[in-house]
mmCIF file of C-alpha atoms in Angstrom:
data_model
loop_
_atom_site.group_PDB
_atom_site.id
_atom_site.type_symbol
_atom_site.label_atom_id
_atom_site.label_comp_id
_atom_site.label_asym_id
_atom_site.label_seq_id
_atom_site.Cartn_x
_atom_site.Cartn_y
_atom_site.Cartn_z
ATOM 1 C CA UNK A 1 19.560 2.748 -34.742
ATOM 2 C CA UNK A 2 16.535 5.157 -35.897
ATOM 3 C CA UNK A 3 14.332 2.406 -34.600
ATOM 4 C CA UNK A 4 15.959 1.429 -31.006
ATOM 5 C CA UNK A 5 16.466 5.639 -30.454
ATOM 6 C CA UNK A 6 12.693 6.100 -30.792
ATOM 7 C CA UNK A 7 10.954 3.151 -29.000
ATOM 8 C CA UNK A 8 13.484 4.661 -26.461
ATOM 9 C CA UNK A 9 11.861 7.835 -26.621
ATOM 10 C CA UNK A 10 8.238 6.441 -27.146
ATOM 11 C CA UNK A 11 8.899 4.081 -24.219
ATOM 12 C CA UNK A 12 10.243 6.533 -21.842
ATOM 13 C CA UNK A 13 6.800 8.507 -22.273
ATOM 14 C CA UNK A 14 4.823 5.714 -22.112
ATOM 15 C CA UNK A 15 6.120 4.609 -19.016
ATOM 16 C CA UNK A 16 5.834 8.000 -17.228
ATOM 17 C CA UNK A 17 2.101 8.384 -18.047
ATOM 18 C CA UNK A 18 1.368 4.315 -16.774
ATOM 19 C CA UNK A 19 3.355 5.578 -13.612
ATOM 20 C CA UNK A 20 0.944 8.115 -12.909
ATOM 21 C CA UNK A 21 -2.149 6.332 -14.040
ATOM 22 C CA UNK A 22 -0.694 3.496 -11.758
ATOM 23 C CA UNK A 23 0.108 5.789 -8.343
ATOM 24 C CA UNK A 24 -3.967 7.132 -9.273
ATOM 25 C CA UNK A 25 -5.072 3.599 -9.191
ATOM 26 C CA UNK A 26 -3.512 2.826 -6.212
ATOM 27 C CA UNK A 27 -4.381 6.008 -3.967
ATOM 28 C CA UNK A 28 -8.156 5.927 -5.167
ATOM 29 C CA UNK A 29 -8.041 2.071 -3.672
ATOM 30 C CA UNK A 30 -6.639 3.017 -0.979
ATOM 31 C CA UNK A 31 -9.306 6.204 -0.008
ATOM 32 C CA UNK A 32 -12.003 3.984 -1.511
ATOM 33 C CA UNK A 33 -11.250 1.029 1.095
ATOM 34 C CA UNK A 34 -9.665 3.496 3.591
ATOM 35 C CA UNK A 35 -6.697 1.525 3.209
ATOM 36 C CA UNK A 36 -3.537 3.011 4.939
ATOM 37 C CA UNK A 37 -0.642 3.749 1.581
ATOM 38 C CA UNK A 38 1.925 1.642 3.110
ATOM 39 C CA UNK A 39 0.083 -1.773 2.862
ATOM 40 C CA UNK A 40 -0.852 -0.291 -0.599
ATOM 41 C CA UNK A 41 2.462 0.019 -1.441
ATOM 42 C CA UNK A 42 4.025 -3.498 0.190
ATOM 43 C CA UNK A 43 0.479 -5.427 -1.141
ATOM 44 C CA UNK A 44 -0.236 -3.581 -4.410
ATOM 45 C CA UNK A 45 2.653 -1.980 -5.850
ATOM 46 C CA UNK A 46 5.106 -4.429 -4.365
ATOM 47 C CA UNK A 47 4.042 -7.423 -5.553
ATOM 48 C CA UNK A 48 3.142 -5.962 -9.218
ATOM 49 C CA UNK A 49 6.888 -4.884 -10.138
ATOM 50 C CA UNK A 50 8.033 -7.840 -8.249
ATOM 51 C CA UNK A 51 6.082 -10.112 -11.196
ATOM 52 C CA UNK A 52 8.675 -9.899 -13.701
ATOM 53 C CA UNK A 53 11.181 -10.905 -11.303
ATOM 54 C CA UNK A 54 8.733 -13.659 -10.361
ATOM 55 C CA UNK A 55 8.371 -14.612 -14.112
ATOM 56 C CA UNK A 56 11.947 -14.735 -15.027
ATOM 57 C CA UNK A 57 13.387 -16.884 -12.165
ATOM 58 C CA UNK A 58 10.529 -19.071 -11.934
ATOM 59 C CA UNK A 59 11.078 -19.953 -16.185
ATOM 60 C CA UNK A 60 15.350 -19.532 -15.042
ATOM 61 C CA UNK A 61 14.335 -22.538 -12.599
ATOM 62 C CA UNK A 62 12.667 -24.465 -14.887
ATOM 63 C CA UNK A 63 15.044 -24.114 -17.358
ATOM 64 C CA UNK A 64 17.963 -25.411 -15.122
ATOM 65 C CA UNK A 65 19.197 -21.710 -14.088
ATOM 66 C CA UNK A 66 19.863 -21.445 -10.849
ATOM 67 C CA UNK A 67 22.548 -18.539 -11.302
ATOM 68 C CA UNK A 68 20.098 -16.366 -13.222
ATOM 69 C CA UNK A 69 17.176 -17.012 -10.563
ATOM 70 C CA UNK A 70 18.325 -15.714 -7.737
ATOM 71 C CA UNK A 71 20.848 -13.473 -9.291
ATOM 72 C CA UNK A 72 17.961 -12.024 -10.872
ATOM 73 C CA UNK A 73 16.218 -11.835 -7.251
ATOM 74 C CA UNK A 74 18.992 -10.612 -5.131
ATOM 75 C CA UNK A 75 20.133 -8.182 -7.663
ATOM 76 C CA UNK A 76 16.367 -6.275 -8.082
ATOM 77 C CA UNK A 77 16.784 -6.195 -4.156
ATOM 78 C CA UNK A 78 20.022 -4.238 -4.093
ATOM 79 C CA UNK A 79 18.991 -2.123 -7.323
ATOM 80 C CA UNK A 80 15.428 -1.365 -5.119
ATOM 81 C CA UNK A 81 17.557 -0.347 -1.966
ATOM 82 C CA UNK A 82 20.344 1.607 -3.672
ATOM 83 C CA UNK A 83 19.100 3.014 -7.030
ATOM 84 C CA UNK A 84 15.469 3.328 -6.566
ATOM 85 C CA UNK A 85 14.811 4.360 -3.355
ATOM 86 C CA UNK A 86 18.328 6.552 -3.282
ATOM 87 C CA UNK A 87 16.948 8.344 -6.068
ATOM 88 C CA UNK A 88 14.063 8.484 -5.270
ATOM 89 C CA UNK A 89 14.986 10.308 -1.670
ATOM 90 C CA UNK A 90 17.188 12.305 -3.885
ATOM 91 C CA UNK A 91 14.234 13.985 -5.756
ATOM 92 C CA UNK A 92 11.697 14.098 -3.238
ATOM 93 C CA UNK A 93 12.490 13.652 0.698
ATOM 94 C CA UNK A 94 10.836 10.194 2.190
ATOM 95 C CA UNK A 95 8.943 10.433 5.464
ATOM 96 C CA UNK A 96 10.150 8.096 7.834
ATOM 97 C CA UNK A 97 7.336 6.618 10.736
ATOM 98 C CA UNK A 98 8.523 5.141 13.673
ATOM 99 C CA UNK A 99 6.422 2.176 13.278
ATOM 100 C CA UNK A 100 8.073 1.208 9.594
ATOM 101 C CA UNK A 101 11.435 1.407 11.206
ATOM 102 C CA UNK A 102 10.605 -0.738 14.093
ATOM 103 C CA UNK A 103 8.393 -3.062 12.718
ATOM 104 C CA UNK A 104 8.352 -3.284 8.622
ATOM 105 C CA UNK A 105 12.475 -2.663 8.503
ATOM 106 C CA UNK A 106 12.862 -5.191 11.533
ATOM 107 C CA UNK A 107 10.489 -7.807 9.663
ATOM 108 C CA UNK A 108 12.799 -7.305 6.131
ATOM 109 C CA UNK A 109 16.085 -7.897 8.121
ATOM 110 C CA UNK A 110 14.537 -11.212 9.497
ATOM 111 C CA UNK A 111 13.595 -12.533 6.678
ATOM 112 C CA UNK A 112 17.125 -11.543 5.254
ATOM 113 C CA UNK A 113 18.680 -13.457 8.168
ATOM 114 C CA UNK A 114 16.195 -16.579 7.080
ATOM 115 C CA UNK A 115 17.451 -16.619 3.563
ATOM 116 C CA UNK A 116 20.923 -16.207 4.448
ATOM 117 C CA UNK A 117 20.863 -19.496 6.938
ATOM 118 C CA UNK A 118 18.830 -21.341 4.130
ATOM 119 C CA UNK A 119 21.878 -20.414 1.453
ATOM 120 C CA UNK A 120 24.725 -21.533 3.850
ATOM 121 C CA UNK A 121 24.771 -24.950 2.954
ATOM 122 C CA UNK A 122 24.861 -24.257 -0.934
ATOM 123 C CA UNK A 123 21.037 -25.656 -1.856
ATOM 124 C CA UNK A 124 18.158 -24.120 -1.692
ATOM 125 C CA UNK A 125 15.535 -27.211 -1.824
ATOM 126 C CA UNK A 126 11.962 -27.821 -2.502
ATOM 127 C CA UNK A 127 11.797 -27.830 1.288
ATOM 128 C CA UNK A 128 13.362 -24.208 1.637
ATOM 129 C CA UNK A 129 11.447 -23.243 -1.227
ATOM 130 C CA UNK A 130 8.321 -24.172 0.901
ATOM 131 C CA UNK A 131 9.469 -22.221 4.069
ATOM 132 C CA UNK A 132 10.182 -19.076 2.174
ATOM 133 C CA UNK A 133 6.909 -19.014 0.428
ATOM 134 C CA UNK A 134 5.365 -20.222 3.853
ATOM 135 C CA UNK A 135 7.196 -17.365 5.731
ATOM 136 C CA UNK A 136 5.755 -14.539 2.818
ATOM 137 C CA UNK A 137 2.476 -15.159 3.880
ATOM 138 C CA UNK A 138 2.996 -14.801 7.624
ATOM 139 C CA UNK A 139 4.995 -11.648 7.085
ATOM 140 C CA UNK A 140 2.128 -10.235 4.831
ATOM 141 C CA UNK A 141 -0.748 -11.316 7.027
ATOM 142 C CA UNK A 142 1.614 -9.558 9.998
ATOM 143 C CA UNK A 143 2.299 -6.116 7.642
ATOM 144 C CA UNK A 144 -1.895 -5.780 7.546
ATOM 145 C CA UNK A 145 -2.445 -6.577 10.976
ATOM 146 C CA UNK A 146 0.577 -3.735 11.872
ATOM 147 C CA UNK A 147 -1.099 -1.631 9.007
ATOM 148 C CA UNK A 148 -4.874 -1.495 10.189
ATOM 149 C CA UNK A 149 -3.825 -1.639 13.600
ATOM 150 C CA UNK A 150 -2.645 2.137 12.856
ATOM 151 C CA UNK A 151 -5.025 3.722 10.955
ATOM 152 C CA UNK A 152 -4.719 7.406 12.127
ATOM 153 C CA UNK A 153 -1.340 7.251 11.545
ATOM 154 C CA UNK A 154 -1.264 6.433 8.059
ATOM 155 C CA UNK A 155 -4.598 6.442 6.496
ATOM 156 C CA UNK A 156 -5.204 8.478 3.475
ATOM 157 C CA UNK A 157 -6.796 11.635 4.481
ATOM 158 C CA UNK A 158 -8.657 12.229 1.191
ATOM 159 C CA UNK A 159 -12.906 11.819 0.605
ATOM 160 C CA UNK A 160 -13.657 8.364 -0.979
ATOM 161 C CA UNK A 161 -16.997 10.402 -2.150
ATOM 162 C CA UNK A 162 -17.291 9.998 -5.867
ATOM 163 C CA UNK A 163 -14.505 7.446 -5.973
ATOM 164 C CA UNK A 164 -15.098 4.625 -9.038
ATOM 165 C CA UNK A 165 -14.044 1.242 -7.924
ATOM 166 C CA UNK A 166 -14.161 -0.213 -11.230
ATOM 167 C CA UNK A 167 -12.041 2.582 -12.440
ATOM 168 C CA UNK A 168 -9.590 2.863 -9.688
ATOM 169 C CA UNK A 169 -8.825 -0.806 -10.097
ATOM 170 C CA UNK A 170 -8.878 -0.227 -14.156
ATOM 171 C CA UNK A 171 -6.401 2.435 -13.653
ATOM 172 C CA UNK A 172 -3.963 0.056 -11.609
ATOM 173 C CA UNK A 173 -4.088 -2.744 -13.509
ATOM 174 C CA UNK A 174 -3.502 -1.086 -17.103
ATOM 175 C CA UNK A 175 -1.572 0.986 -15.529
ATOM 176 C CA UNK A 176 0.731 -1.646 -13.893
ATOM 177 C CA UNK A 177 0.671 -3.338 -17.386
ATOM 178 C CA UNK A 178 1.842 -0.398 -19.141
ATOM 179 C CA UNK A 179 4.721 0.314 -16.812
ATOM 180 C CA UNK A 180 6.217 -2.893 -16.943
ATOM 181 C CA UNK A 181 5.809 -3.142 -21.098
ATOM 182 C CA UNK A 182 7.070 0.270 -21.685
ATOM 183 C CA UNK A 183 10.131 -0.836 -19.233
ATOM 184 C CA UNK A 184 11.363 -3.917 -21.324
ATOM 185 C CA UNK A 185 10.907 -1.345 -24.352
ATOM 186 C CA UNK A 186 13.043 0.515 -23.060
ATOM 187 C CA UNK A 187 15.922 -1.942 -22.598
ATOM 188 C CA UNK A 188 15.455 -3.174 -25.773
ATOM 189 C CA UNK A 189 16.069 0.067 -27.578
ATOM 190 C CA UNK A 190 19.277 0.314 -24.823
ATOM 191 C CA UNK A 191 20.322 -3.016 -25.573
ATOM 192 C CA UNK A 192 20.386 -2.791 -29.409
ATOM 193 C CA UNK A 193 22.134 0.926 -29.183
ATOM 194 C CA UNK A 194 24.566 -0.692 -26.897
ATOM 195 C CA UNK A 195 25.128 -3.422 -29.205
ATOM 196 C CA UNK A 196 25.372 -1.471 -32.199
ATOM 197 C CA UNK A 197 28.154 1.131 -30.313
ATOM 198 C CA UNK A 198 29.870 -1.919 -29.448
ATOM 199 C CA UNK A 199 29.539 -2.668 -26.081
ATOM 200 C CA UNK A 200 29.995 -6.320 -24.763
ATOM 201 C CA UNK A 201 26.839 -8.530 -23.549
ATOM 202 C CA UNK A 202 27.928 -8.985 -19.906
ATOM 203 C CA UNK A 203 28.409 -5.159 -19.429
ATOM 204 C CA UNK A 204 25.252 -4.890 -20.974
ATOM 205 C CA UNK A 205 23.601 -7.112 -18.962
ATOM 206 C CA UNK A 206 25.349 -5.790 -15.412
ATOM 207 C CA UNK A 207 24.403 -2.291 -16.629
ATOM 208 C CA UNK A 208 21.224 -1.724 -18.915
ATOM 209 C CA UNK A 209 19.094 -4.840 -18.844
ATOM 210 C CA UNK A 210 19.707 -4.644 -14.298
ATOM 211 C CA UNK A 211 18.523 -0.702 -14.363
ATOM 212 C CA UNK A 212 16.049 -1.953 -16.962
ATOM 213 C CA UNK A 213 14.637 -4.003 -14.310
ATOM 214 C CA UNK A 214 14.322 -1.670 -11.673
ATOM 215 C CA UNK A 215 12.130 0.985 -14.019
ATOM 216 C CA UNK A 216 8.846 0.037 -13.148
ATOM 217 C CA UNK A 217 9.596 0.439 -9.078
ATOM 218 C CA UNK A 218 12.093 3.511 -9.990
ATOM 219 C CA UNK A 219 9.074 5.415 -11.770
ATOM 220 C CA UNK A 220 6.220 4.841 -9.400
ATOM 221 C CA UNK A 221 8.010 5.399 -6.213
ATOM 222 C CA UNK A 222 9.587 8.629 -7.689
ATOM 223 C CA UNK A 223 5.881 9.525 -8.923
ATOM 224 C CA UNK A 224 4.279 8.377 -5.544
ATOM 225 C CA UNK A 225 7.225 10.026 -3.595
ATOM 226 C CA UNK A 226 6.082 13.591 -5.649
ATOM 227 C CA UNK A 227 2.727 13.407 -4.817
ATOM 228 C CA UNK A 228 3.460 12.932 -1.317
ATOM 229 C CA UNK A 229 2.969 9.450 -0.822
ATOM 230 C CA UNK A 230 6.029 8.889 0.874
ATOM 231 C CA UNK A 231 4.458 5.370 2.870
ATOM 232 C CA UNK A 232 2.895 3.991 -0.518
ATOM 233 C CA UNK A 233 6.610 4.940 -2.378
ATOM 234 C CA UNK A 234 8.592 2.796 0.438
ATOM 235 C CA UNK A 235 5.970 0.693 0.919
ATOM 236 C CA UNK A 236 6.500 -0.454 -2.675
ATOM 237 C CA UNK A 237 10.461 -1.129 -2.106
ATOM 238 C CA UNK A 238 9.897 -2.842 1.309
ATOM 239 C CA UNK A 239 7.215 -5.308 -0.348
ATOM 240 C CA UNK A 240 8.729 -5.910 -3.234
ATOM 241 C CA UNK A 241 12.334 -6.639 -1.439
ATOM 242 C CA UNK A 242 10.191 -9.372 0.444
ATOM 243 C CA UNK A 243 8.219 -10.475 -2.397
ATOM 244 C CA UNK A 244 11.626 -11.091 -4.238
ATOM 245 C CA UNK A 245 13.322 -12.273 -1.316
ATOM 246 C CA UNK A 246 10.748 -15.026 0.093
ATOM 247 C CA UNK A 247 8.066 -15.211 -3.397
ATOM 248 C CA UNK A 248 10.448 -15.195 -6.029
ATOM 249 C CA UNK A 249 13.373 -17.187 -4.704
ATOM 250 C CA UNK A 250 10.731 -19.725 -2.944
ATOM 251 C CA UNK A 251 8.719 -20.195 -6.231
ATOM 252 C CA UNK A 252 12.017 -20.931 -8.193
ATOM 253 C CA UNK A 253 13.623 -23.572 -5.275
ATOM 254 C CA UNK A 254 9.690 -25.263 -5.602
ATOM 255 C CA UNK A 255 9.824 -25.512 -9.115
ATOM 256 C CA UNK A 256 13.370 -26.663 -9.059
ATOM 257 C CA UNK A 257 16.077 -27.383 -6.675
ATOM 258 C CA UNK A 258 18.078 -24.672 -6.712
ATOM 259 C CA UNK A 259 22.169 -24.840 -6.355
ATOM 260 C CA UNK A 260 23.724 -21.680 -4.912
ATOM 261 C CA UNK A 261 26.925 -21.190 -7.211
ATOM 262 C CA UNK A 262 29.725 -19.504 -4.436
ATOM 263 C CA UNK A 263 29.980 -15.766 -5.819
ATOM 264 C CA UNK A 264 26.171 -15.203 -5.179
ATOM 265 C CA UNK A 265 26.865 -16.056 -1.694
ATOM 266 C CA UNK A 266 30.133 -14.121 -0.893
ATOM 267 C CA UNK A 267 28.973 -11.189 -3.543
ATOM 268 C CA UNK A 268 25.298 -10.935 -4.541
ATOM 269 C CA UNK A 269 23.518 -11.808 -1.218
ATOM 270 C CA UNK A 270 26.375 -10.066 0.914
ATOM 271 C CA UNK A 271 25.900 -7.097 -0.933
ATOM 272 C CA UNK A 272 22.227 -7.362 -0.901
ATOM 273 C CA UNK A 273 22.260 -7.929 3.186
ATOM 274 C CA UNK A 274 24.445 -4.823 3.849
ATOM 275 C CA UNK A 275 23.094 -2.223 1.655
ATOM 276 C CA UNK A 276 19.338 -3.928 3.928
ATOM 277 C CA UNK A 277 21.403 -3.186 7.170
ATOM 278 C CA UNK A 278 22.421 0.196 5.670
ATOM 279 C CA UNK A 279 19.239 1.063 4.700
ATOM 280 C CA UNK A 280 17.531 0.101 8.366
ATOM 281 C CA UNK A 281 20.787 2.779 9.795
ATOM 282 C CA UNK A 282 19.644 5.574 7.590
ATOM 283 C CA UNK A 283 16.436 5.477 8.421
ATOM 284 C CA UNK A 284 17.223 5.071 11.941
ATOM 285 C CA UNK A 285 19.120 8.000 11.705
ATOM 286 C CA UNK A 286 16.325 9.947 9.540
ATOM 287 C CA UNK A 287 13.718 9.308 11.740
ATOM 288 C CA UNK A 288 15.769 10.629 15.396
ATOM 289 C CA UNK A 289 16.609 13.636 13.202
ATOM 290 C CA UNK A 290 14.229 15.430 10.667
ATOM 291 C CA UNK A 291 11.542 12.505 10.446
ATOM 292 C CA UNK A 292 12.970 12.471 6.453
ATOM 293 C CA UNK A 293 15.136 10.686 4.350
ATOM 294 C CA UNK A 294 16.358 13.192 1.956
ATOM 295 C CA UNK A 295 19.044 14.084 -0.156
ATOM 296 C CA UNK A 296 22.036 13.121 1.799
ATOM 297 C CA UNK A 297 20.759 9.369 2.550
ATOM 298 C CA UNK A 298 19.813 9.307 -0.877
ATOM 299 C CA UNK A 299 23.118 9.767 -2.084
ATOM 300 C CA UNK A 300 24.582 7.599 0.665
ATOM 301 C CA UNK A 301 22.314 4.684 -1.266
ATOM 302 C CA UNK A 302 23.115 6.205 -4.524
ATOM 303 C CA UNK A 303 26.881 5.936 -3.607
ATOM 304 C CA UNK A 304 26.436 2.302 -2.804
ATOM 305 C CA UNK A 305 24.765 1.460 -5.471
ATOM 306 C CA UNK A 306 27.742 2.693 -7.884
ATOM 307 C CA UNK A 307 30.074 0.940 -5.784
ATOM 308 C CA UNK A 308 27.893 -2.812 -5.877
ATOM 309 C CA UNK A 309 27.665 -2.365 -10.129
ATOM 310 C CA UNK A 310 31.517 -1.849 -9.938
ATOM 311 C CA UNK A 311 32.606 -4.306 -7.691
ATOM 312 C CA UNK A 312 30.515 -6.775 -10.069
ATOM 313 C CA UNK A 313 31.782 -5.727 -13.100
ATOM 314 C CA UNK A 314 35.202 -5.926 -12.211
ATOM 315 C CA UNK A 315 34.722 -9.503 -10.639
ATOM 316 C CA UNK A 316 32.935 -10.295 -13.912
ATOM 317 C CA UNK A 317 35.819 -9.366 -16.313
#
């Protein structure tokens, strides 16, 4: 117990310092290349906490999984949407820009709407597989065009004067490293308290080991969020919703024919495809209002996201 309380501890430190050597990384690229934060965020930081998703269904595929891939996929969406970026908006108000709403928001409801007619037939072939990974790269070649096409809007307004490349991208890379380490040390030490307190597997594995998950996009965009890089912190959950969404689930039907059991249809993606639509209406709403998503959307997402983990839990049991 000694053990599992202090790589807890030692883990939970670790991965705040990565955090902020990560966010540094990632803001010096983005004033060295004059880079606006938002593609930083849906480029950079969304497809680097999206790799262990990437990693885990592409070996669940492999391994004749198809439950665990996209359950694994659908479920870092929701936990992105409701626990990350709710409490994240909690702690530090989100700036909303018209253009992310009516462009980036419109894009990631799309490409929810292509998964969901891909999954309606109960397969998810090479074929699909193909289209989704096909369809990442236009949506990513159509998030920099939007991006650089609106420079003033959302550039980084910092010098790039004294600004070391090699260390910026150092920074981001150890950094990114670190985070995601530190965040599978931490579930470990969670996992082995749990077990030794008595808890059962499955709640441990609805509960810990899915928060566990979400750590490495939880502590950057709160970090990014604080610094007052509110485009690079949603910028991170937008891109790595459509990394998971399009990447991860593509890579996994490629690798392996993927069947799509019934309760990740009628719970997982459902759930993941409202809390997307709820999302879109919140920052609708933000935007027409105070130009922030703040505390009360926050909890709004926050709310939902206590309401998903019970509504699986019970249908688990």
């Amino acid at each position: 117990m000694a053990l599992a309380i202090i790589t807890m501890i030692i883990g939970l430190a670790v991965l705040v310092w990565s955090a902020d050597l990560f966010i540094d990384g990632a803001s010096a690229i983005a004033v060295k290349f004059n880079m606006p934060s938002f593609l930083i965020g849906v480029l950079i930081l969304g497809l680097g906490t999206s790799a262990p998703e990437m990693v885990v269904s592409a070996l669940s595929a492999y391994a004749g999984s198809p439950g665990l891939a996209l359950g694994n996929a659908y479920g870092s969406n929701i936990m992105n949407i409701a626990l990350v970026l709710g409490v994240t908006a909690f702690i530090s108000p989100i700036f909303i820009r018209g253009a992310v709403v009516k462009q980036d928001m419109l894009l990631l409801l799309a490409m929810t709407a292509l998964a969901a007619w891909q999954l309606v037939d109960g397969t998810l072939s090479r074929f699909d597989g193909i289209v989704l990974s096909l369809a990442l790269l236009i949506v990513l070649m159509i998030q920099i065009v939007l991006a650089l096409r609106q420079p003033a809007a959302n550039a980084p307004v910092a010098t790039a004067n004294g600004i070391d490349s090699t260390k910026a991208i150092f920074s981001l890379i150890i950094g990114l490293a670190v985070l995601i380490l530190s965040s599978r040390a931490i579930v470990w030490g969670a996992v082995q308290l749990a077990t030794l307190w008595g808890i059962s597997e499955l709640l441990i594995g609805l509960t810990i080991v899915a928060i566990g998950t979400s750590l490495p996009e939880l502590v950057a965009s709160i970090v990014a969020a604080r610094r007052g890089e509110h485009e690079m912190a949603l910028g991170n959950i937008i891109g790595s919703n459509l990394f998971n969404t399009l990447g991860v689930v593509g890579l996994a039907a490629i690798i392996h024919p993927l069947a799509v059991e019934p309760e990740i249809l009628s719970r997982d993606f459902l759930a993941m495809a409202i809390i997307t639509g709820l999302l879109f209406v919140l920052a609708v709403i933000a935007y027409n209002r105070s130009g922030y998503l703040g505390k009360g959307g926050g909890a709004v997402l926050i709310a939902s996201f206590i309401g998903y983990t019970g509504w699986l839990i019970s249908s688990a049991l």
